[in-house]
Amino acid sequence: MKRVLITGAAGFLGSHLCDRFIREGYHVIGMDNLLTGNLDNIAHLFPLKEFEYYHHDITKFVHVPGELHYILHFASPASPIDYLKMPIQTLKVGALGTHNCLGLAKAKGARMLVASTSEVYGDPLIHPQTEEYWGNVNPVGPRGVYDEAKRFLEAITMAYHNFHQVETRIVRIFNTYGPRMRVEDGRALPAFFSQAIRGEGLTVFGDGSQTRSFCYVDDLVEGIYRLLLSDYAYPVNIGNPTEITILDFAKEILKLVNNPQARIVYKSLPEDDPKVRQPDITKAREILGWEPKVGREEGLKATYEYFKGVVTP
Ligand code: UDP
């Protein structure tokens, strides 16, 4: 039985990855320090003998007994308000945490896949974003702690690959949504769903003309699974290229929830908020034979079912 370590296991993406690897017949070791993760996301896995959970902060030395075949490094605060609240932890988990996991991968002879982000492109000057684009990041802006931590993560991952011959994979994740997103994480989708369900104003920042491209979590997990098992060590964008303005996105959620009390309200645009974002997924298509299958209508419906259960009207 192959053994896989997943850091950030109690988070949104980490918990879905735990589910997938359990389903594929792996022994899964989930690790989290619960800074932004929630054990409710993996509580259903605790009775399984194929699942182990370690409460650990990976910015400290990481030890896992026994064999390890794969490491998926997904621990990090991941929403703009989280990195504003926890700037130092964000930098540490991307830098020291990645270093510790790479050291573990080297010691165990494990293959390691790291979670990078479309934020390495910053406020992009080319559109859509290809993996060859080096980005437009403000290192000292509010998002700098996340963006630069993830850029460092990519650099140290390539260094371990080239210098120590560790087998590595780098996924650049674009906006992803689905069940288990944290209600209060401040991101557009949880904010809009919870506001719509509670009959409040949906807080559109700026005039809402900025764009994002939202990928359903099951599609993302499939792309990550394929990338891990591929032999491609350079970064690969995984995301859904269907782009939408934030205002139209808010309107879609408003329509779906259909609460007469809810409406759109406008708030000021945060500093350095990227104006556009859309993945070029040519590489994922060609190398992994992957493309997203779940459209927004279907994905938003499934996500709404989840939010209905966790948000009190
Ligand atoms: N946004 C918004 N209202 C909110 C939260 C976010 O209009 O309550 C906007 C935000 O300014 C950004 C987009 O929605 O332009 C996506 O933001 P999110 O925090 O979800 O992720 P980002 O893609 O910026 O990392």
Coordinates of C-alpha atoms and ligand atoms in Angstrom, one line a residue:
M1 CA 0.0 0.0 0.0
K2 CA 1.4 3.4 -1.0
R3 CA 1.8 5.9 1.8
V4 CA 1.1 9.6 1.2
L5 CA 1.6 12.6 3.5
I6 CA -0.8 15.5 3.0
T7 CA 0.0 18.8 4.8
G8 CA -3.0 21.1 5.4
A9 CA -5.1 18.0 5.5
A10 CA -7.9 19.6 7.5
G11 CA -8.2 22.5 5.0
F12 CA -10.5 22.9 2.0
L13 CA -8.3 21.4 -0.6
G14 CA -6.3 19.1 1.7
S15 CA -9.4 17.4 3.0
H16 CA -10.7 16.7 -0.6
L17 CA -7.3 15.3 -1.4
C18 CA -7.4 13.0 1.6
D19 CA -10.7 11.7 0.4
R20 CA -9.4 11.1 -3.1
F21 CA -6.3 9.3 -2.0
I22 CA -8.2 7.1 0.4
R23 CA -10.6 6.2 -2.4
E24 CA -7.6 5.3 -4.7
G25 CA -6.4 2.8 -2.1
Y26 CA -3.6 4.8 -0.4
H27 CA -2.6 5.0 3.2
V28 CA -3.1 8.7 4.0
I29 CA -1.2 10.6 6.7
G30 CA -2.9 13.9 7.2
M31 CA -1.0 16.7 9.0
D32 CA -2.4 20.1 10.1
N33 CA -1.8 22.7 12.8
L34 CA -5.5 23.8 12.5
L35 CA -4.5 27.5 12.1
T36 CA -7.1 27.8 9.3
G37 CA -8.0 24.1 9.0
N38 CA -11.0 22.4 10.6
L39 CA -11.1 18.8 11.9
D40 CA -14.8 18.6 10.8
N41 CA -13.5 18.4 7.2
I42 CA -11.8 15.0 7.9
A43 CA -13.8 13.7 10.9
H44 CA -15.4 11.1 8.6
L45 CA -11.9 9.6 7.9
F46 CA -10.8 9.1 11.6
P47 CA -12.5 5.7 11.9
L48 CA -10.5 4.3 8.9
K49 CA -7.4 2.3 9.5
E50 CA -6.0 3.7 6.2
F51 CA -6.0 7.2 7.7
E52 CA -3.8 8.8 10.4
Y53 CA -3.8 12.3 11.6
Y54 CA -0.9 14.2 13.1
H55 CA -1.4 17.6 14.7
H56 CA 1.8 19.4 13.8
D57 CA 3.1 22.7 12.6
I58 CA 5.3 22.0 9.6
T59 CA 7.4 25.1 10.1
K60 CA 9.0 22.9 12.8
F61 CA 11.0 19.7 11.9
V62 CA 8.7 17.2 10.3
H63 CA 9.0 13.5 11.2
V64 CA 6.8 10.7 9.9
P65 CA 7.7 7.1 10.9
G66 CA 7.9 4.4 8.2
E67 CA 7.9 4.5 4.4
L68 CA 6.6 7.5 2.5
H69 CA 6.0 7.4 -1.3
Y70 CA 4.3 10.8 -1.9
I71 CA 4.0 14.2 -0.1
L72 CA 1.4 16.7 -1.1
H73 CA 2.2 20.0 0.5
F74 CA -1.0 22.0 0.8
A75 CA -0.6 23.7 4.2
S76 CA -1.0 27.5 4.1
P77 CA -3.4 30.3 4.9
A78 CA -5.0 30.8 1.5
S79 CA -7.3 33.8 1.6
P80 CA -6.4 37.4 1.4
I81 CA -7.8 38.3 4.8
D82 CA -6.0 35.3 6.3
Y83 CA -2.6 36.5 5.1
L84 CA -3.3 40.0 6.3
K85 CA -4.1 38.5 9.8
M86 CA -1.2 36.0 9.7
P87 CA 1.5 37.5 7.5
I88 CA 4.5 35.9 9.3
Q89 CA 2.9 32.4 9.5
T90 CA 2.1 32.7 5.8
L91 CA 5.7 33.4 4.9
K92 CA 7.0 30.7 7.3
V93 CA 4.8 27.9 6.0
G94 CA 5.6 28.7 2.4
A95 CA 9.3 28.9 3.1
L96 CA 10.3 26.9 6.2
G97 CA 7.4 24.5 5.9
T98 CA 8.2 23.7 2.3
H99 CA 11.9 23.3 3.2
N100 CA 11.1 20.8 5.9
C101 CA 8.8 18.8 3.6
L102 CA 11.4 18.7 0.9
G103 CA 13.9 17.5 3.5
L104 CA 11.5 14.8 4.4
A105 CA 10.9 13.9 0.7
K106 CA 14.7 13.6 0.2
A107 CA 15.2 11.5 3.3
K108 CA 12.3 9.1 2.4
G109 CA 12.9 9.1 -1.4
A110 CA 9.3 10.3 -1.8
R111 CA 7.9 12.3 -4.7
M112 CA 6.6 15.7 -3.6
L113 CA 3.9 17.8 -5.2
V114 CA 3.7 21.4 -3.9
A115 CA 0.7 23.7 -4.0
S116 CA 1.6 26.9 -5.8
T117 CA -0.9 29.5 -7.0
S118 CA -2.0 31.8 -9.7
E119 CA -0.8 34.6 -7.3
V120 CA 2.7 34.0 -8.6
Y121 CA 1.5 36.0 -11.6
G122 CA 0.4 38.8 -9.3
D123 CA -1.7 41.5 -11.1
P124 CA -0.9 39.9 -14.5
L125 CA 0.2 41.9 -17.6
I126 CA -0.5 39.1 -20.0
H127 CA -3.9 37.4 -20.3
P128 CA -4.7 34.5 -20.0
Q129 CA -1.7 33.5 -17.9
T130 CA 0.7 30.8 -19.3
E131 CA 3.2 29.1 -17.2
E132 CA 6.0 30.9 -19.0
Y133 CA 4.8 34.3 -17.6
W134 CA 7.0 35.5 -14.7
G135 CA 4.4 37.6 -13.1
N136 CA 3.8 41.1 -11.8
V137 CA 4.0 40.9 -8.0
N138 CA 4.3 43.7 -5.4
P139 CA 6.6 42.1 -2.8
V140 CA 5.8 44.7 -0.1
G141 CA 2.0 44.9 -0.7
P142 CA -0.6 43.2 1.5
R143 CA -0.5 40.1 -0.8
G144 CA 3.3 40.0 -1.0
V145 CA 3.6 37.6 2.0
Y146 CA 1.6 34.9 0.2
D147 CA 2.8 35.6 -3.3
E148 CA 6.4 35.7 -2.4
A149 CA 6.2 32.7 -0.1
K150 CA 4.7 30.7 -3.0
R151 CA 7.4 32.0 -5.4
F152 CA 10.0 30.9 -2.9
L153 CA 8.2 27.6 -2.6
E154 CA 8.6 27.1 -6.4
A155 CA 12.2 28.1 -6.3
I156 CA 13.2 25.8 -3.4
T157 CA 11.2 23.0 -5.0
M158 CA 13.1 23.3 -8.3
A159 CA 16.4 23.6 -6.3
Y160 CA 15.7 20.3 -4.5
H161 CA 14.8 18.8 -7.9
N162 CA 17.9 19.9 -9.7
F163 CA 20.4 19.7 -6.8
H164 CA 19.2 16.8 -4.8
Q165 CA 17.3 14.9 -7.6
V166 CA 14.1 14.9 -5.5
E167 CA 11.1 14.1 -7.7
T168 CA 8.9 17.1 -7.6
R169 CA 5.7 18.5 -9.1
I170 CA 4.4 22.0 -9.0
V171 CA 0.7 22.9 -9.4
R172 CA -0.3 26.5 -9.9
I173 CA -3.9 26.5 -8.6
F174 CA -6.4 29.1 -9.8
N175 CA -9.5 30.1 -7.8
T176 CA -11.2 26.9 -6.7
Y177 CA -14.5 26.5 -4.9
G178 CA -16.8 23.8 -3.5
P179 CA -18.0 22.3 -0.2
R180 CA -15.8 22.8 2.9
M181 CA -14.6 26.3 2.0
R182 CA -14.6 28.3 5.3
V183 CA -17.6 30.4 5.7
E184 CA -15.7 33.3 7.2
D185 CA -12.5 33.1 5.1
G186 CA -13.4 36.4 3.3
R187 CA -13.1 35.1 -0.2
A188 CA -15.7 36.1 -2.7
L189 CA -17.7 32.8 -2.9
P190 CA -18.1 32.1 0.8
A191 CA -18.8 35.8 1.4
F192 CA -21.5 35.9 -1.3
F193 CA -23.2 32.6 -0.3
S194 CA -23.3 33.4 3.4
Q195 CA -24.6 37.0 2.7
A196 CA -27.2 35.8 0.3
I197 CA -28.4 33.1 2.7
R198 CA -28.6 35.6 5.6
G199 CA -30.4 38.1 3.5
E200 CA -27.5 40.7 3.7
G201 CA -25.8 42.8 1.1
L202 CA -23.4 40.9 -1.2
T203 CA -20.2 42.9 -0.8
V204 CA -18.8 43.4 -4.3
F205 CA -15.4 45.1 -4.0
G206 CA -14.7 48.0 -6.4
D207 CA -17.1 48.1 -9.4
G208 CA -17.0 44.3 -9.7
S209 CA -15.4 44.5 -13.2
Q210 CA -12.4 42.5 -12.0
T211 CA -12.5 39.0 -13.3
R212 CA -11.7 35.5 -11.9
S213 CA -12.1 32.0 -13.3
F214 CA -13.6 29.5 -10.9
C215 CA -12.8 25.8 -10.9
Y216 CA -14.9 23.2 -9.1
V217 CA -12.9 21.3 -6.4
D218 CA -13.4 17.8 -8.0
D219 CA -11.9 19.0 -11.2
L220 CA -8.9 20.5 -9.4
V221 CA -8.3 17.3 -7.4
E222 CA -8.4 15.2 -10.6
G223 CA -5.8 17.6 -12.2
I224 CA -3.6 17.3 -9.1
Y225 CA -3.9 13.5 -9.1
R226 CA -2.8 13.3 -12.7
L227 CA 0.0 15.8 -12.2
L228 CA 1.4 13.8 -9.3
L229 CA 1.5 10.6 -11.3
S230 CA 3.0 12.3 -14.4
D231 CA 6.7 12.8 -15.0
Y232 CA 6.5 16.6 -15.5
A233 CA 8.5 18.6 -13.0
Y234 CA 7.8 22.2 -14.2
P235 CA 4.8 24.2 -13.0
V236 CA 1.4 23.4 -14.5
N237 CA -1.7 25.6 -14.2
I238 CA -4.8 23.9 -13.0
G239 CA -8.0 25.9 -13.2
N240 CA -11.1 26.5 -15.1
P241 CA -10.6 28.9 -18.0
T242 CA -14.2 30.2 -18.0
E243 CA -13.8 33.8 -16.8
I244 CA -16.4 35.9 -15.2
T245 CA -16.6 39.4 -13.6
I246 CA -17.0 39.4 -9.8
L247 CA -20.3 41.4 -10.2
D248 CA -21.7 38.8 -12.5
F249 CA -20.5 36.1 -10.2
A250 CA -22.3 37.8 -7.3
K251 CA -25.5 38.0 -9.4
E252 CA -25.3 34.3 -10.2
I253 CA -25.2 33.5 -6.5
L254 CA -28.0 36.0 -5.7
K255 CA -30.2 34.3 -8.3
L256 CA -29.4 30.8 -7.1
V257 CA -30.1 31.6 -3.4
N258 CA -33.1 33.7 -4.3
N259 CA -33.5 35.5 -1.0
P260 CA -35.6 38.7 -1.5
Q261 CA -33.7 40.4 1.4
A262 CA -30.3 39.9 -0.3
R263 CA -28.9 42.5 -2.7
I264 CA -25.6 43.8 -4.1
V265 CA -23.6 46.4 -2.1
Y266 CA -20.3 48.0 -3.2
K267 CA -17.2 48.2 -1.0
S268 CA -13.8 49.6 -1.8
L269 CA -11.4 47.5 -3.8
P270 CA -8.5 46.0 -1.7
E271 CA -5.0 47.2 -2.5
D272 CA -3.2 45.2 -5.3
D273 CA -6.4 43.2 -6.1
P274 CA -5.6 41.6 -9.5
K275 CA -7.8 43.0 -12.3
V276 CA -8.0 39.8 -14.4
R277 CA -7.2 36.2 -13.9
Q278 CA -7.6 33.3 -16.3
P279 CA -5.5 30.1 -16.7
D280 CA -4.1 29.0 -20.0
I281 CA -4.5 25.3 -19.5
T282 CA -2.8 24.1 -22.7
K283 CA -0.1 22.3 -20.7
A284 CA -2.6 20.5 -18.5
R285 CA -4.5 19.4 -21.6
E286 CA -1.4 18.2 -23.5
I287 CA 0.6 16.7 -20.7
L288 CA -2.1 15.4 -18.4
G289 CA -5.0 15.0 -20.8
W290 CA -6.9 17.0 -18.2
E291 CA -9.6 19.7 -18.5
P292 CA -12.4 20.8 -16.2
K293 CA -15.7 18.9 -16.5
V294 CA -18.0 20.7 -14.0
G295 CA -19.6 23.9 -15.2
R296 CA -20.4 26.8 -12.8
E297 CA -24.1 26.0 -12.8
E298 CA -23.6 22.5 -11.5
G299 CA -20.7 23.4 -9.2
L300 CA -22.5 26.3 -7.6
K301 CA -25.5 24.2 -6.9
A302 CA -23.4 21.5 -5.1
T303 CA -21.6 24.3 -3.2
Y304 CA -24.9 25.9 -2.2
E305 CA -26.1 22.6 -0.7
Y306 CA -23.0 22.7 1.5
F307 CA -23.4 26.3 2.6
K308 CA -27.1 25.7 3.4
G309 CA -25.9 23.3 6.0
V310 CA -23.3 25.5 7.7
V311 CA -24.8 29.0 7.4
T312 CA -27.8 30.0 9.6
P313 CA -30.2 32.3 7.7
Ligands
UDP1 N1 -14.3 40.1 -3.6 C1 -15.5 40.8 -3.5 N2 -16.2 40.7 -2.3 C2 -15.9 39.9 -1.3 C3 -14.7 39.2 -1.4 C4 -13.9 39.3 -2.5 O1 -15.9 41.5 -4.4 O2 -16.6 39.9 -0.3 C5 -13.5 40.2 -4.8 C6 -12.0 40.5 -4.6 O3 -11.8 41.8 -4.5 C7 -11.4 39.8 -5.8 C8 -12.4 38.7 -6.1 O4 -13.6 39.0 -5.5 O5 -11.4 40.8 -6.9 C9 -11.9 37.3 -5.7 O6 -11.5 37.5 -4.4 P1 -11.1 36.3 -3.5 O7 -10.7 36.8 -2.1 O8 -12.1 35.2 -3.5 O9 -9.7 35.6 -4.1 P2 -8.5 36.3 -4.9 O10 -8.8 35.7 -6.3 O11 -8.5 37.8 -4.9 O12 -7.3 35.7 -4.3

